Each structure stands twice: as structure tokens, then as C-alpha cells.
Amino acid sequence: MSDERGTVPDDMLDKLVDKLDLERKVRLLTGATTWRTAADATIGLREIVCSDGPAGIRGETWDERRTSCLLPSASALGATWDDRLLRQLGGLLAAEALRKGVDVVLAPTLNLHRTPLGGRHFECFSEDPELTARTGAALIRGLQEHGVAATAKHFVANDSETDRLRVDVRLSERALREVYLAPFEAAVEAGVWAVMAGYNGVDGTTMTAHPLLAEPLKGEWGFDGLAVSDWAAVRTTDEPARAALDLAMPGPASPWAADLAQAVRDGRVPESAVDEKVRRLLRLAARVGALGDAPRHRPPLPGEGARRLLRRAVAAGSVLLRNDGVLPLDPTHLGTLAVIGAHAASPRVQGGGSAGVFPSAVVTPLAGVRACLRGRGRVTYTAGPSPDGPPEPLDTGRCTDPRSGEPGVLLRCLDAEGNELSAERRLSGRLLEPDLAPGTRTVEVRALLRPETTGSWTFGVGGFGRLTIEVDGEVILDGDHPCETDDPAIVHVTPPVHTARAHVERGRHAHLVARRELVPGSGRATIVAAAPPRPDRDKALAEAVAAAREADAVIVVVGTTEHDETEGHDRTHLSLGDAQNDLVRAVAAANPRTVAVVNSGGPVELPWRDEAAAVLLAWFPGQEAGAGLADVLFGRSEPGGRLPTTWAAALADAPVTRTRPVDGRLDYEEGLHIGHRAWLRAGTEPAFWFGHGLGYTTWRYEGVDAPDHVGADAAFTVRVAVRNTGTRAGREVVQVYLARPDSAVERPVRWYAGHAAVHAEPGEEAVAEVLVAPRALRHWSPQDGGWRVEPGTYRLLVGRSAGAVEHEAAVAVGTEPGEGNA
Ligand code: BGC
């Protein structure tokens, strides 16, 4: 039915639509399940399977036994400034999708780092629309060239989490077009097959019913794919149906399932609108091989192997903020290396929320460093003071199932009288979609915990409804916690965890029983967690200092906790907490060769940044965290990353921080000026600029060659000669910014226009060819309702970050369409 590339001619799609009566058509427009669309055998349509990304492909179930490859977080990918690598990672996601029977990946997230407080900051690439556009487009191409659909989300202006289901974002037409829509426009240019409409509203209309779905998305940009709702974002029948939304997810219940056929019969929604939605659904089905007898595409396994690619990606995204020469460490000349910090042994490898997957194994920083120094140097480990954070879910390392004696926990489903209906061993206390036997009223988790310390442990149970915890037969928590939110991410993924304490003894098993009574409408996610007593802070600090003193060099790893960076909440601060800040300070004072590694998905304050000999951002690095980190620390790879987002020294300095709506409205009053543009406008200095990041060699910028004159709609190339003046081969990311000081229209002080990376050996010169796309010169004219290019002279600023300009040139842009030099 379809040709090799899954393209089905429109007249064939029309014929298929004609075969369906109204009921059958409407059936296709709501999910059949949480992750599947409906099938219709009469037209050869099978179910289309969706799964969340973007950091990995979870598949249809949240189950720790069905593991996934875990990529670095999107913020780390944004830091690579490497489209080729993004395309390869897209290929890996496609391979994972195909392995798990997934047709549509709900990624990439193309919202922007508008403020450092955004709860899903880690899930977005950058503060910059153009860098986001390029990164996202590369990932989309990498996925779709293997027949797996990407979904550009969340369309549009869904850049923070507070009141995320209802917030009404107000922004100027220019900010909308030039900043927030720009990455989606690039996604459509890259041929994306699906776009997800967000929960939020823009200018008073919720996105699933918004005219922007028609114009510019489907009309002006020519998007011919499927517009799918965010999960449960369709709240009424008529408006989204009349607007250009195509598919309501999830199902089987939705306002469309209940009422759309009747709305058509009543004349509230034209049948032609339904036909168009079905046509688009069928087009997507054809593309992913779900229509007719198209064979499934074969998984394209990454040539170098998934783990090697992921390890390379960790190094490629790591950003070296400063280095007084301590890095790279020479593994052959280290007697003792002290690894310090709780995150070194228990890193955060991903952010919280719907993006989460269960990786099969994680290489911790400690394990990565140990593997590299095995047989060469001694590695000591000291945890230091505990970061403030919630207790961790139970796992196989600490618990056994009391029934089988095997590692893990026992999950039981109980009826109203407490009789067991089913039981199974699970490997984690994070049970987000437990299988419920019919008639289940209570989910129970039992575990034998082997405490590694004596004292007052914290036990936690997460979920809604009546929650209880017993330790060795004593009830320590019993309370009712009604569900007061309709945010699916909180109900089904990160329900609040309630805690209580009990005394347990090292070496003596503690019998833990946690129960959650199920209440209709409040989900079934159940989390059972435990944490040892916090060690005495001063003592832990003193131990860390002693370890640092005895070592030849120190790696101290600090980071955010599970509470800090997660979907459904914005952050309220950027602090790592006193315990961790004191730790870095004390260790750096004790050993001048201290490398601080920061494990966070988004910006944090680094008040000690000038005290440590080197500061390296690892982001949320995914499963190969420690392997990639060790490559960087010991110089097997250069830290390839450059900041995709400007980092403030302190939250109070950050120019754009408001995420809290007032009377339901969130005004993007900063307009075009987010990220580095905002800092430049304010004339203030951040701690680290967008684009900043060091490698292991040094560079001299020798000259810039740019055309003097280009036509109004022409791409042009800026050639920048750079020389490697250091003693190691390296990669330099040469960046071009534009400025238009005497413009007749409002402009950013300067704005990112493009970059190119070059490699050179010591002493060698390389020429970076930076392509500036015509869109870098255009601005949206609200008066004309179109794009315009202001003729005249633009400054070209070439440098290593938005704040470090090495060379300047000028280009005159004509009034006529004409040639560039590209
Ligand atoms: C999130 C989406 C996600 C969907 C399905 C929503 O709450 O906003 O990004 O794809 O859930 O998990």
C-alpha cells in the first residue's frame, strides 16, 4: 500500500477514510490504551504504540524488569553542540524503540530554558531557540530515518511547571515566532511526523484547541503529520475537534470517545474535520509501518555498540567550566585518588517524571574511576555529609523478598478482607504500574531490609489514599492522603512520599510492610523507600577532609536530589545545600588538586567555583555516567561540552526567574530577551556564559573571513581560522553571534547565529566554516504578519561564548534577494 519510505498518496488515504463510518473514524481518534491507538482490521490498520522519551525508550510499562538504554539528559545533549552525535543517538533511540515494539517516541522536548527554575529544564536542550532547533532537528532525523516517529513537544510556550495544566502564557507575537515557535518550525523542516500540543494555554486558549495548530503549524509550515494531545490534555469535545488537533491521548476514555460522534451528528463539528484527523493518523501509521502489510523496519543497531556510544556522549556533553591545570589527571602518576561525595557512589543519572526509564545498570563515577585506575593507583571513597533529599526507593542491594529469600521486595495484591489475590517478587520499591489482580483493594510491599547502620532510619511510602508502614510489626505511619492534583505526572509517576522513623540495628533484618489502599481516580503508583540515619555532619566532613589530605588528587562529586529537578514542579532555589557546599569548600582547602564534579540537570549555584582547581559539569549523564566521566578526568577524551545555557552565580542575579502565574497568567514580559540575551541587556555578568566550556588545549583566533555583502534571504559562511597553541590535539567550538546596534526594530544586544567545531593537532591551524542561515537575519513583523529582513550592516561577533568575543567583522545585507557565499 505504501512505498518504501512509508508515503501513501493522499487519494489512497481518502479511499481508506471513505471505507469507515463515523463511529469507526471517531474510535481511531482516542487512544485504545494509555500508550496505544486503536486498530481497524477492515482497513489494515494495526495499533500504533507510543512511548516516552527523551532520555530512553521505556516501552509500554513502567517496570524495572524491562530495562532501557539511558542517554544523558537533554541538557547534556544540548551541551554537545554536535549534530552528528545527536543523529547517532537518535538512531540508538530508534533501535530501542524497535526492540520494544514502539512506533512513536514522545520526544524531543523543544521547550526552552526560559528560567533556571523550570522543573523540566533537564529535559530541554538549551536557552537558545537556534541551538535547540539544530539539536532537536538532528535527533528527529536520527530517529525517523529508521522508521520510528519523533514527536516535537510541547507545542508551545510550555517552559515551566507551576500550574502547568492550566497556566495561560502571554507573550508578544515576536517572542512567540522568533523564540518559542522557532524550534518547532525547524522540527517541521526536519520532517517531524508528530507534534504534541501542551497542557498550557497561550493568549487565553488551551493549546489542544489552539489556532496555532492550524497556522502556522499545518498551513504556513506545511506540517503533514499528526497533532497529538499531551496526556489527558483534551478536556472538551468541540473546540479541540474544530481546531487542528488530531488525536486525544490516552484512552480509552476521553471527551472525544464520549461525545465526538454526537458532536458531528449535531453539526457542532464538521465531519470533514474528523476525516482530516483520520487521514493524518493513517499517514503516520503508514510511515511507521502500521498500515497494510508493511514489514516492520529492522532495528538499526549502532555500529559501535550502544554502551560505547553512550559513553562517548557523556564525555561529549561534559562541560569543563574552569581548570587551573589539574585536569586531565595522569593515571600513571597518581598514588592515591580520593573520591568524595554521596553522588560519586549514587549519582543522579536522570531527571524525574514521565521521561524516566529503568536502566539495566549504571556505571557510577566511583566505579568509572576505579576501573580506570585498577592496577595503577589507590582509590579511596568517602561519602561526606549526606545531601538533603528524600529516602531512596528500596532496591535489590539492600532488600530481600521475605517469601523467596531472593533480592528484591514482595508485592502483594489484597482484597477488602486482606486476602492475598496475587503476589510477585519485584526488584524495586518504585512500583508505578503494579499489575493488579481483579478485586484488589490494597497494594502491599514487604521486604527484609539489611541495615548497614544502627540507628533511626527513615521509611517512606508514596501514593494517595490510606498509607501505612510497619517495621517489625510496629505501625509507624498510618494516614489518609487524598489525591488533590490531576497532574498525571504526580499521580502516576512522582506521588508524594510520606515518612516516619524507626530504630533498626545493623546486622539484624528489619521486616518492612508498607500498604496503600486504592481509591478510584488516584492512580496506583506506590513507592516504598528507606534511608539510613544521616551521619553526623561535622564528623563526615572531617573524614572527607582527612581523605582529601592523604590523597594526591581529589574528585568530589556533588549534585541535586530527586526532589529538585522533576516534572510537575518548578524549583524554588538553585542551591546544592549547605552540606554539599561546605564539603567542596573543605575538601578544596585541604587539597589544592581538587576537581569538583557537578551532577545536576540544570543550573545550580557554585559559590566555591573559584576554590576548586577544576569544575566539571556532568549533568544527568545517563547509564554510562562513570565511564564517560573517567574518560574525561584521565584525558582519554576531551570534555566536549559547551554550556547550552547561561549559568548565574546566584539565583538572585538571574534576569528571568518568574514561573508562578498571577491570576492564572504567566507573562513572558522579557520578550525576546531570554538566556544570554537577557544578561547582555541587563549588562550584568553571569558566572558562566552560554557557549562557555574548556577543552584540554588552548587556541588562538587568527582571522575571520566573511562576505562584505549578502542578499536578504541568502545563507552565508563565516570562515574562522583558529590555531591550536597547546600541546594536545583538541576540538574547538567556534561560535558566531550577530548584532545590529542601530536597528529600527527591537533586537537582542547580540544573538547566536551558528557554530562549527574543528579539530586540530598541536600547532596546527584549522578553519571553522560557520554557516549562518537566512533565518538568523530575519525578524517577525506583527504589522505585516510576516518575516522581514532589515537591510543594512550587521556586526558579526566571533568567539568562544556569548561573553567572549575574539574577532569582529561586518556584513552588509541588501534589500534584494540575492546571493551569499555559502
Ligand atoms: C508529559 C509528556 C509525556 C506524557 C506521557 C505528560 O504528563 O507532559 O511529556 O509525554 O505525560 O507520559
CSV table of C-alpha atoms and ligand atoms in Angstrom, one decimal, residues 35 52 58 106 120 123 153-154 158 164 196 199 230-231 354 487-489 567, ligand 1:
chain,number,residue,atom,x,y,z
A,35,TRP,CA,0.1,4.1,25.1
A,52,ASP,CA,8.0,8.4,26.4
A,58,ARG,CA,10.6,3.0,28.4
A,106,LEU,CA,7.3,11.2,22.6
A,120,ARG,CA,11.8,20.1,33.3
A,123,GLU,CA,14.5,17.6,29.6
A,153,LYS,CA,6.8,18.6,22.2
A,154,HIS,CA,5.2,20.5,24.0
A,158,ASN,CA,5.3,25.1,28.0
A,164,ARG,CA,1.2,23.5,34.2
A,196,MET,CA,2.4,17.2,20.8
A,199,TYR,CA,-1.4,21.3,28.6
A,230,ASP,CA,-0.4,15.8,25.8
A,231,TRP,CA,-1.7,13.0,28.0
A,354,SER,CA,7.5,11.0,32.5
A,487,ASP,CA,-1.4,16.2,37.1
A,488,PRO,CA,-0.7,12.8,35.7
A,489,ALA,CA,3.0,13.1,36.3
A,567,GLU,CA,8.3,17.2,36.1
B,1,BGC,C1,4.1,14.9,29.9
B,1,BGC,C2,4.5,14.4,28.5
B,1,BGC,C3,4.5,13.0,28.4
B,1,BGC,C4,3.2,12.4,28.7
B,1,BGC,C5,3.1,10.9,28.7
B,1,BGC,C6,2.8,14.2,30.2
B,1,BGC,O1,2.4,14.4,31.6
B,1,BGC,O2,3.9,16.3,29.9
B,1,BGC,O3,5.8,15.0,28.2
B,1,BGC,O4,4.9,12.6,27.1
B,1,BGC,O5,2.8,12.8,30.0
B,1,BGC,O6,3.8,10.3,29.7
